[in-house]
Coordinates of C-alpha atoms in Angstrom, one line a residue:
X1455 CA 161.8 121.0 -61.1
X1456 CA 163.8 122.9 -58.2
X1457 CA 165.6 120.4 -56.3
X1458 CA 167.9 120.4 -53.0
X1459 CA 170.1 117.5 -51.8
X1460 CA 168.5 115.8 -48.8
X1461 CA 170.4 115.4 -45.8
X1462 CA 170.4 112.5 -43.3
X1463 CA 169.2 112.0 -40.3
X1464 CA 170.9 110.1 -37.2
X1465 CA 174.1 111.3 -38.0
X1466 CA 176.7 113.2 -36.4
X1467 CA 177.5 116.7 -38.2
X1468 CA 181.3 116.5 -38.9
X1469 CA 184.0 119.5 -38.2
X1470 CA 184.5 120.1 -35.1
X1471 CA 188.8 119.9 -35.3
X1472 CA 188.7 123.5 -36.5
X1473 CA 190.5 122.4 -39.4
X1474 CA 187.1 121.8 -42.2
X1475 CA 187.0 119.8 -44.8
X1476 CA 185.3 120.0 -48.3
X1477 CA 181.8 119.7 -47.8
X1478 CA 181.2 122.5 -46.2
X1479 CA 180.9 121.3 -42.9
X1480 CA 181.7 123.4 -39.0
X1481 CA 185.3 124.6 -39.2
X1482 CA 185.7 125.2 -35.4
X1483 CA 183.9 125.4 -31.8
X1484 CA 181.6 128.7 -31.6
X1485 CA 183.0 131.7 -30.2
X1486 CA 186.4 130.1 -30.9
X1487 CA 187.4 131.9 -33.9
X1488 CA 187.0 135.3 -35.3
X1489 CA 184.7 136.9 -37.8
X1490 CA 185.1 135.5 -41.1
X1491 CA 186.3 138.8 -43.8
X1492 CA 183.9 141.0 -45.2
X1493 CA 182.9 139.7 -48.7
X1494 CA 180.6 141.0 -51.4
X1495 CA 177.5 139.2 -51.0
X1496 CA 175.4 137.0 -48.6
X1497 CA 175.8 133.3 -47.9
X1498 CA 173.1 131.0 -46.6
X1499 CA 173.2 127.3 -47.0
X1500 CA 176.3 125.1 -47.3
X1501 CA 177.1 123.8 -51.0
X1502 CA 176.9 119.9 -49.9
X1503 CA 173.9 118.7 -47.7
X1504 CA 175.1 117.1 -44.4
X1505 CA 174.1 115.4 -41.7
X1506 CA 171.8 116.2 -38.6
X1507 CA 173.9 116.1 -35.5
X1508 CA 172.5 114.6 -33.1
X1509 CA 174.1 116.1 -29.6
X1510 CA 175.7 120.1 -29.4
X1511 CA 178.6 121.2 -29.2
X1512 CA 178.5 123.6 -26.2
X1513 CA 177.6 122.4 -23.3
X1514 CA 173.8 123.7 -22.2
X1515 CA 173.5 124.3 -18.0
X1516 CA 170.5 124.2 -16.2
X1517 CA 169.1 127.4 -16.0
X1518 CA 166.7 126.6 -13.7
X1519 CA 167.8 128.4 -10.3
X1520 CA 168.1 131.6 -12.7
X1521 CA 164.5 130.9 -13.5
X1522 CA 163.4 130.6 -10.1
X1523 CA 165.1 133.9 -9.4
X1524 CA 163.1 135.2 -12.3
X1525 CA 159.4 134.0 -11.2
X1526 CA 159.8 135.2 -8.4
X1527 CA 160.6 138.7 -9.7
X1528 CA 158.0 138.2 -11.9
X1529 CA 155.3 137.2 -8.7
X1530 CA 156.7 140.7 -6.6
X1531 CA 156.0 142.7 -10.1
X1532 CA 160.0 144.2 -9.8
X1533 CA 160.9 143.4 -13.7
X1534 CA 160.3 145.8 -16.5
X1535 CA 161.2 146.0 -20.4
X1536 CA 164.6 146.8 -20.9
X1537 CA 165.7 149.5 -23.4
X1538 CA 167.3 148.8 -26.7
X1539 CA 169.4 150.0 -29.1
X1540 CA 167.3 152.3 -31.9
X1541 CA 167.2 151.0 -35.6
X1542 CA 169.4 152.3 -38.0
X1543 CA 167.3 154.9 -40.6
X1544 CA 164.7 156.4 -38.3
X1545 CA 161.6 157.3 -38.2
X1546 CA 161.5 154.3 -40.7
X1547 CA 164.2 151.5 -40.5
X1548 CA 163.9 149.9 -44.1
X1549 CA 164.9 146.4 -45.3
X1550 CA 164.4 145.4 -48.6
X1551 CA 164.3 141.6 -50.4
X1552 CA 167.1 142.5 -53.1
X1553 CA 169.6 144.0 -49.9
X1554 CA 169.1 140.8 -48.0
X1555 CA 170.0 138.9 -51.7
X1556 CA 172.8 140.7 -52.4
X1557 CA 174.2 142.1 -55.7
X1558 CA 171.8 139.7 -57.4
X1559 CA 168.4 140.8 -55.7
X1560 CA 167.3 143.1 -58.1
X1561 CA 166.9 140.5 -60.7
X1562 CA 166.0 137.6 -58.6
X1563 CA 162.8 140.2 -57.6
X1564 CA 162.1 140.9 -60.9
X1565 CA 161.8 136.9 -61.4
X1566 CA 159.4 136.3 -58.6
X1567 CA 157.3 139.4 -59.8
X1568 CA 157.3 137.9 -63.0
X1569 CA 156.2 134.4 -61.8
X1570 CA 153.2 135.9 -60.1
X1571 CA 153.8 134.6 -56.8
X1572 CA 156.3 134.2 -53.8
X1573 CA 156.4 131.6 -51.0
X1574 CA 158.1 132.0 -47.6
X1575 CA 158.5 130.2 -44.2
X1576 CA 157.4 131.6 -40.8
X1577 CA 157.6 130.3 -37.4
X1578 CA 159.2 131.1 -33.8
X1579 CA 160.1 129.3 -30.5
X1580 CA 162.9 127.3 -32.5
X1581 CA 165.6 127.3 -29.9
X1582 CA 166.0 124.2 -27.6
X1583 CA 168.5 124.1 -24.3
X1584 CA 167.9 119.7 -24.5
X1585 CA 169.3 118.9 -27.9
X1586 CA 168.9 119.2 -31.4
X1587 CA 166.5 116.6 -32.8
X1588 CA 163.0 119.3 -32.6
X1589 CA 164.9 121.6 -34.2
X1590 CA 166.5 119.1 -36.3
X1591 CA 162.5 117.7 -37.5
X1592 CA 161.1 120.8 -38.7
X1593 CA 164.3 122.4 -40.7
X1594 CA 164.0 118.7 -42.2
X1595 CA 161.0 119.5 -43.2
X1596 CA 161.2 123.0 -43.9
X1597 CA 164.1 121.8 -46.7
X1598 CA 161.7 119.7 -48.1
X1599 CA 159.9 122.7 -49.7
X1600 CA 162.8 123.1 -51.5
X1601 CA 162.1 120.4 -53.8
X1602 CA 159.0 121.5 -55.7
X1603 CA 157.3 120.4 -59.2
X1604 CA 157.4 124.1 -59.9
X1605 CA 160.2 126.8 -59.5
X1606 CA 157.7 129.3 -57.9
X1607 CA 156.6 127.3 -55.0
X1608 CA 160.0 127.4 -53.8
X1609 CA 160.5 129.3 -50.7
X1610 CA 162.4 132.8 -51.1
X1611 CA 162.9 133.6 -47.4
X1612 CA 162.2 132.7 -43.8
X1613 CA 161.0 134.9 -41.5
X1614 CA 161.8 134.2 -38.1
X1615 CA 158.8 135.5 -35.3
X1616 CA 161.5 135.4 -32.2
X1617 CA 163.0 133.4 -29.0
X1618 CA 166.2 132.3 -32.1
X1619 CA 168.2 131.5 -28.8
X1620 CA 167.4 129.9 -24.9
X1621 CA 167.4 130.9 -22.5
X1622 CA 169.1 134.4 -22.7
X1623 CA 169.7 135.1 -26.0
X1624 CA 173.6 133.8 -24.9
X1625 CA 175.7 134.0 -28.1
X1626 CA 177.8 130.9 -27.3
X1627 CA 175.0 129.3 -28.1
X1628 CA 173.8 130.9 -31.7
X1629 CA 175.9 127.5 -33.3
X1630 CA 174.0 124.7 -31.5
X1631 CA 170.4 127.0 -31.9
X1632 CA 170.5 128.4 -34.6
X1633 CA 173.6 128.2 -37.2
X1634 CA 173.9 124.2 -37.1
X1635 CA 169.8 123.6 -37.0
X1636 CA 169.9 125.5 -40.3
X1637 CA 173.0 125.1 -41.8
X1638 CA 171.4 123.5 -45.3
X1639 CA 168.7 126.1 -45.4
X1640 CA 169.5 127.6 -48.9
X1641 CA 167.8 131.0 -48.2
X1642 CA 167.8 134.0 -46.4
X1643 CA 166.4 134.3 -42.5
X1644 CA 165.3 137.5 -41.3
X1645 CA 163.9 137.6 -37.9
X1646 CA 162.3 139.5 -35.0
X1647 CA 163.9 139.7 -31.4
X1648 CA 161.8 137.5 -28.9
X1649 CA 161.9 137.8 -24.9
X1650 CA 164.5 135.3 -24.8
X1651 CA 166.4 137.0 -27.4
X1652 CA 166.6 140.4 -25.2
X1653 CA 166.9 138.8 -22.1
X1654 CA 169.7 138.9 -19.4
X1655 CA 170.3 136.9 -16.3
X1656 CA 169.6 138.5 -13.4
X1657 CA 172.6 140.3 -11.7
X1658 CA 174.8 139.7 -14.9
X1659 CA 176.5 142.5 -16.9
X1660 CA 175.8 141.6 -20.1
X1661 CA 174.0 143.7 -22.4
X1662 CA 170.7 142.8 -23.7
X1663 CA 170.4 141.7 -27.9
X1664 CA 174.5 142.1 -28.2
X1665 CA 174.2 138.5 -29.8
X1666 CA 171.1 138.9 -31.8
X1667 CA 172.6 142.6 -32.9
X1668 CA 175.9 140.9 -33.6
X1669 CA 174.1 138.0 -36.0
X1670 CA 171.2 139.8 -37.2
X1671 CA 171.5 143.5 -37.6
X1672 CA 175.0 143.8 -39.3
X1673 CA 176.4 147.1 -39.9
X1674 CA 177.8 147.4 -43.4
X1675 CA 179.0 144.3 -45.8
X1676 CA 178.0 140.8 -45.6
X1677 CA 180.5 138.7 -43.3
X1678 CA 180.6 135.8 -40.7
X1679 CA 180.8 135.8 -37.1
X1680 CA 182.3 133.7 -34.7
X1681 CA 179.1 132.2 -34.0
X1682 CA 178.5 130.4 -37.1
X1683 CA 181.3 128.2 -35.9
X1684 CA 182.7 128.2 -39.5
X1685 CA 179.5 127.4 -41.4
X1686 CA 178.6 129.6 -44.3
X1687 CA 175.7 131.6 -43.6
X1688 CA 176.6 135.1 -42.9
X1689 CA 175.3 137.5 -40.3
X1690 CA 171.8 139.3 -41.3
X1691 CA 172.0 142.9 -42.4
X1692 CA 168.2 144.0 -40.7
X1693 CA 168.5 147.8 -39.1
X1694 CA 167.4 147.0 -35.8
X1695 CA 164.8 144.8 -33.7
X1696 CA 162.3 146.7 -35.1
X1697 CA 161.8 147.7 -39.1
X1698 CA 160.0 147.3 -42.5
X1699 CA 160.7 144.6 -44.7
X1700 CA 159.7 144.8 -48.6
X1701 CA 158.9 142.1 -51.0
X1702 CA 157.0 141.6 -54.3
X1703 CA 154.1 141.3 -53.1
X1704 CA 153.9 141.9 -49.6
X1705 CA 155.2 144.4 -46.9
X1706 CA 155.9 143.4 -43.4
X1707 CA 155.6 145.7 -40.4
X1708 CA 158.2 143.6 -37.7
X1709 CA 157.9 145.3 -33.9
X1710 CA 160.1 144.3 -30.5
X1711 CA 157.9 143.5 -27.8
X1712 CA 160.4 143.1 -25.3
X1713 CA 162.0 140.7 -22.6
X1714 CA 158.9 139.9 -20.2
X1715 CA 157.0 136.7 -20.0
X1716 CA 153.8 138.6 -20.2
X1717 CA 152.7 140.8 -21.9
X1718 CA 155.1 142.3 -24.9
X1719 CA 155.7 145.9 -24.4
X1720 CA 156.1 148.1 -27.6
X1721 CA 156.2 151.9 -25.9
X1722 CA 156.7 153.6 -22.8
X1723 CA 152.8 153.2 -22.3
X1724 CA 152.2 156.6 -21.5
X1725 CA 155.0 156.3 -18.9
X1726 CA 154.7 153.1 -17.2
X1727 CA 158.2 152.4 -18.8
X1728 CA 159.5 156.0 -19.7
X1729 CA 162.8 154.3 -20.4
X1730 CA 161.6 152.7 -23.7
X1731 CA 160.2 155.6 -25.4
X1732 CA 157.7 155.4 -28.4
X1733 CA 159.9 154.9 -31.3
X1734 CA 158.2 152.0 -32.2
X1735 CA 155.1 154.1 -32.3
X1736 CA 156.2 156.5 -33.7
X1737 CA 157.6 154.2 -36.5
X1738 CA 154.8 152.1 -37.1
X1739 CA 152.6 155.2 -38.2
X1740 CA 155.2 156.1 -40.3
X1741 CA 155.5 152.9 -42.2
X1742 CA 151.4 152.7 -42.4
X1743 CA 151.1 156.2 -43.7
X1744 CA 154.4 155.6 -46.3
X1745 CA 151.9 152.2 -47.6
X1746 CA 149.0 154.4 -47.5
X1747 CA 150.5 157.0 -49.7
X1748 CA 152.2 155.1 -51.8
X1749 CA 148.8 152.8 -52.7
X1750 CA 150.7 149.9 -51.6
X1751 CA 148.7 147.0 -53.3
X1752 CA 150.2 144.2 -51.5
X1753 CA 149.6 142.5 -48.9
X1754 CA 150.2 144.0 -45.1
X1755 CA 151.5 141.8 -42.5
X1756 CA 152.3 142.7 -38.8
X1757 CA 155.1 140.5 -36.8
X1758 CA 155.9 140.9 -33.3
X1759 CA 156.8 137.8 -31.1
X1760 CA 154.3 138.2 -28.2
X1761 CA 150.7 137.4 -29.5
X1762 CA 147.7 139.8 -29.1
X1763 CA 145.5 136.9 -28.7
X1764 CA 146.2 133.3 -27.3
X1765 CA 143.8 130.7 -26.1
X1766 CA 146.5 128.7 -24.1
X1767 CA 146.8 128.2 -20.5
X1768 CA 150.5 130.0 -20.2
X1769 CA 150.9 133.0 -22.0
X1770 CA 148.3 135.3 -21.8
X1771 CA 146.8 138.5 -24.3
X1772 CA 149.3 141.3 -25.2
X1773 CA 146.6 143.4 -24.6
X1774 CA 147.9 147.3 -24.3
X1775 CA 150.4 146.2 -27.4
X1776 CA 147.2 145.6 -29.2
X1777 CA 145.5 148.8 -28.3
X1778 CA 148.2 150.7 -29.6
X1779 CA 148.2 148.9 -32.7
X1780 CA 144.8 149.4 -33.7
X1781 CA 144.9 153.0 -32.4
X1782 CA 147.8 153.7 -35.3
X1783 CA 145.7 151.4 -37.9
X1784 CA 142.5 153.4 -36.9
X1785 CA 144.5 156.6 -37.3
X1786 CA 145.9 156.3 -40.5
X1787 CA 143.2 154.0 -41.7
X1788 CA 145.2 151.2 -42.7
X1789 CA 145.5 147.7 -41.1
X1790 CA 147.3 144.7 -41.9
X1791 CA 146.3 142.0 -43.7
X1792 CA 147.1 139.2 -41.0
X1793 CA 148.9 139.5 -37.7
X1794 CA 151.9 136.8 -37.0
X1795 CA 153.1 136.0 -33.4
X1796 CA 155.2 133.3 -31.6
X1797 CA 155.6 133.2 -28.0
X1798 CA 153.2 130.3 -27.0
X1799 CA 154.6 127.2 -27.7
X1800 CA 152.2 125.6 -30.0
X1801 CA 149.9 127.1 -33.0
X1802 CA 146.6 128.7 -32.9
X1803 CA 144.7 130.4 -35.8
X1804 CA 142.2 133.1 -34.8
X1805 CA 140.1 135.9 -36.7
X1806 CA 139.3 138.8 -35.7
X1807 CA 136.0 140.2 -37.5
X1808 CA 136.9 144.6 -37.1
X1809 CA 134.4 146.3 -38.8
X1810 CA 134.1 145.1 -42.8
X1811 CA 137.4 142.9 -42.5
X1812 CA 138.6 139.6 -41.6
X1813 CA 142.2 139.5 -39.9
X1814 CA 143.8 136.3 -39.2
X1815 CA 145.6 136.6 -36.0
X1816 CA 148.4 133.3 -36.1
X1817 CA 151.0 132.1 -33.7
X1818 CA 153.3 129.9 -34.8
X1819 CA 155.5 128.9 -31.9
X1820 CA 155.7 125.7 -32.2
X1821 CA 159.5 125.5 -34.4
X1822 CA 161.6 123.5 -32.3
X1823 CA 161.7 124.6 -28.2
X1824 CA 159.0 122.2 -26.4
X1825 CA 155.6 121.9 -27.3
X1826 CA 153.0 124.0 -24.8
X1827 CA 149.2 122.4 -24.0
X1828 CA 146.4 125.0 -24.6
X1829 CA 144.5 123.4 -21.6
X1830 CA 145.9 121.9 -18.2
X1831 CA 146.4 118.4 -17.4
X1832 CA 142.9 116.2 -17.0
X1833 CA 141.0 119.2 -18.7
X1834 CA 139.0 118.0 -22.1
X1835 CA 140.8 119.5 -25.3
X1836 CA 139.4 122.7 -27.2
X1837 CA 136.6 122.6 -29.2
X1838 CA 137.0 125.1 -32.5
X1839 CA 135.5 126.9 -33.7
X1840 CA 135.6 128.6 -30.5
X1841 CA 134.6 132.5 -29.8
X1842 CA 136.5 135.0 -27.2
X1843 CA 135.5 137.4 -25.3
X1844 CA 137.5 140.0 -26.8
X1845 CA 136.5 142.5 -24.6
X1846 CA 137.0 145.4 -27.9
X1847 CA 133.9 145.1 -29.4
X1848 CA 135.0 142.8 -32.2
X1849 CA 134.8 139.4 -32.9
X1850 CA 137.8 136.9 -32.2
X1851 CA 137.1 132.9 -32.9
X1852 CA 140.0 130.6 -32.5
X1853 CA 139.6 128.4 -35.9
X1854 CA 142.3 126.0 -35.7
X1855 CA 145.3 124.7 -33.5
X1856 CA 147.9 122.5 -32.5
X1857 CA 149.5 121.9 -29.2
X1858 CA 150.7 118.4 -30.0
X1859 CA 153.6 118.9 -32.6
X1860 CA 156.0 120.9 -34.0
X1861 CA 156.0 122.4 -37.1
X1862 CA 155.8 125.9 -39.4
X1863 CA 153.8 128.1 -41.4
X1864 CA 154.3 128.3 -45.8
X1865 CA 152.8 131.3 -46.9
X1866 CA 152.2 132.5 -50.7
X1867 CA 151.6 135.7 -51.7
X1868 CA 150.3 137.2 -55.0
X1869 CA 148.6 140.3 -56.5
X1870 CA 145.0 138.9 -54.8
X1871 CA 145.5 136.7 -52.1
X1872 CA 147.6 135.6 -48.8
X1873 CA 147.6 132.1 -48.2
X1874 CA 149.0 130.6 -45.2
X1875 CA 149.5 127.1 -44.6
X1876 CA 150.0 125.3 -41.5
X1877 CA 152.5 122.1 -41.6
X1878 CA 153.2 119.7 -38.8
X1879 CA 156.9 118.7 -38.7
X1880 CA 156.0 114.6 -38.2
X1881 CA 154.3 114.8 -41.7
X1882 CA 158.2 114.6 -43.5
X1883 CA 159.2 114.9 -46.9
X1884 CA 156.7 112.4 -47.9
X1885 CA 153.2 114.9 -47.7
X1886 CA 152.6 118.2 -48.6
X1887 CA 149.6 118.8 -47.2
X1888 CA 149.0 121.2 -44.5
X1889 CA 146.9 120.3 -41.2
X1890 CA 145.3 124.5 -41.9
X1891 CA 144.9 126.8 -44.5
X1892 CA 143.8 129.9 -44.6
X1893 CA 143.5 132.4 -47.6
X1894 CA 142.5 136.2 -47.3
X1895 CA 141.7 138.3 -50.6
X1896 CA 144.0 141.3 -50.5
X1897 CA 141.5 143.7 -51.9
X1898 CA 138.6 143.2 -49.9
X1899 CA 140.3 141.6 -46.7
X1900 CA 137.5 139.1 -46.0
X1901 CA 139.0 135.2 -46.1
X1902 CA 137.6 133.4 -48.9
X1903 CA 138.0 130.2 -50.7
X1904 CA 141.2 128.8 -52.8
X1905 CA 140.8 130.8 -56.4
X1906 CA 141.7 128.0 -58.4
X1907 CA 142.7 124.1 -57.4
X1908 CA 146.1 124.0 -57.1
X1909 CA 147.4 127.5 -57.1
X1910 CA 147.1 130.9 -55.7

């Protein structure tokens, strides 16, 4: 049985002196310190379980007279998509399991091919400006998962859909957001950029993604950064905000859609933003027609933080992102096996019938930043099944959702299927049962039942 120590609730998280101690607690206030050294491999959780704090350690203004600055920019149409820095290893930036595993990831590949399956975690929105305890409830549960009858149900990874940090992606506060909320998580996190990674305040000089850059797309060896604030986990070495990450298993497709409310921008849309360009185009194709040539068995999953479809009263449909997306999948006559988003602050399960196949579109936005109603205030709650009017010819019917709790996708992957659970956060350690499931057969990409009780 895999096994990982619990840790408690209700407690404040020791360390902040700057001297440590030996449990593997926070050696220091973020940004106070320097970049640990470079060392051989990666680190994720610490080597003790400890306990949840229960307040941060920075300080977290109001940002509200920024945002009113912003909505207002946002009512007179005068902000656009900022440009980015481009991905290291164009056309195609790359990323690979064994890299992110270190010297050992060859081998620990080779095991999870050889067990016939691989689990993950996915879900945005996790940041919170208020305090801990949201974020606090679902890496509890997440690290429940952890503790499993069977080796192979163990998570490998978690893949992070965007919006790590609030408001602005500020990376004074990567240790109260991010680094503290997960310092017990023993695994790897690899993550997409959300708006509120990229953005900036308005009028400041600061550069957009320098902190998600700094802590996610390292240059060279494994190390620290003064953000973790002395914990363990070291910076992530991803190419760039947007790239292709390989598993057994499955291949992910992981796009930027940039720093506006709505809708995520991928491309210079013909040149309605000739400042962005079309790498990301031009780079999705490329990855497609590298799966299609190499007969990629696996399963195909695209990730980009603002979602294509949403049945929520806030955020609204990512429209032209979509239209370039399926006019790349249409061109190289490959599409993705499911579609992951976060930006909407709650879940929502959709598929999308195109032509012979069955695409789950899924946002999970619902990890830890405030919990957003799909219908306004005295209006009766959704029905589902529930059809859209897609306006593409296709078929889109919302399936399932949640706008009441927090809480975070487990997916398992395997020669023939995708599953992909839904947990609420509330459940705890004590169920492991999700709230929605759903499975889709990798070679005929229609959802279909569970193959056999109890496994995938």
């Amino acid at each position: 049985m895999a096994q990982r120590p619990k840790r408690h609730k209700g407690h404040t998280h020791k360390g902040s002196t700057g001297t440590g101690d030996t449990n593997g607690t926070a050696q220091g206030v973020p940004g106070s310190g320097r970049p640990g050294p470079e060392q051989p491999g990666p680190s994720f959780g610490q080597p003790e379980a400890t306990p949840d704090p229960t307040k941060f350690v920075v300080y977290h203004p109001t940002d509200a007279a920024a945002y009113k600055q912003i909505d207002e920019l946002n009512r007179e149409h005068k902000l656009a998509p900022i440009p980015f820095p481009a991905p290291r290893g164009l056309p195609e930036p790359r990323l690979t399991l064994a890299e992110v595993l270190g010297p050992n990831g060859a081998a620990a590949e080779q095991k999870i091919t050889s067990a016939g399956q691989m689990v993950f975690h996915s879900v945005g929105d996790t940041g919170n400006t208020r305090g801990p305890d949201s974020q606090n409830e679902v890496a509890d549960k997440m690290l429940s998962d952890f503790v499993e009858q069977n080796a192979s149900d163990v998570p490998v990874f978690f893949l992070h859909l965007g919006d790590v940090i609030y408001n602005f992606g500020e990376a004074k506060y990567y240790y109260d957001q991010f680094y503290d909320p997960y310092r017990d998580y023993p695994a790897p996190i690899v993550a997409l950029a959300g708006n509120h990674d990229g953005m900036v305040e308005p009028e400041s000089t600061a550069t957009t993604l320098t902190a998600f850059l700094e802590n996610f797309c390292a240059d060279g060896d494994f190390h620290t950064t003064a953000e973790a604030g002395g914990l363990n986990r070291t910076a992530q070495i991803q190419p760039g905000v947007f790239y292709t990450f390989e598993a057994p298993f499955v291949r992910f497709f992981v796009l930027y859609s940039n720093t506006l409310e709505d809708p995520g921008v991928i491309s210079s849309e013909g040149g309605t933003w000739p400042d962005l360009g079309d790498s990301q185009l031009t780079y999705l194709k490329a990855a497609l027609q590298r799966a299609k040539d190499e007969n990629f068995a696996g399963a195909l999953i695209l990730a980009h933080h603002h979602p294509a479809y949403t049945a929520g009263s806030k955020h609204g449909w990512s429209i032209k992102l979509r239209e370039e997306v399926d006019a790349i999948c249409d061109q190289v006559g490959l599409w993705p096996h499911a579609v992951l988003s976060g930006h909407a602050h709650n879940y929502q399960r959709f598929t999308r019938a195109h032509g012979q196949m069955q695409i789950p579109y899924i946002i999970s936005g619902n990890g830890g930043h405030g919990i957003a109603k799909l219908v306004r205030k005295g209006q009766p709650p959704l029905r589902t099944p529930s059809v859209l009017d897609s306006g593409d010819g296709d078929t889109v019917t919302l399936e399932s959702y949640d706008d009441q709790k927090y809480g975070y996708m487990r997916l398992v992957v395997n020669a023939q299927q995708l599953r992909i659970e839904y947990h609420p956060a509330d459940d705890g350690d004590a169920s492991k049962t999700p709230d929605d499931m759903v499975i889709v057969d990798i070679a005929t990409r229609l959802i279909v039942p569970m193959s056999r009780p109890g496994g995938n």
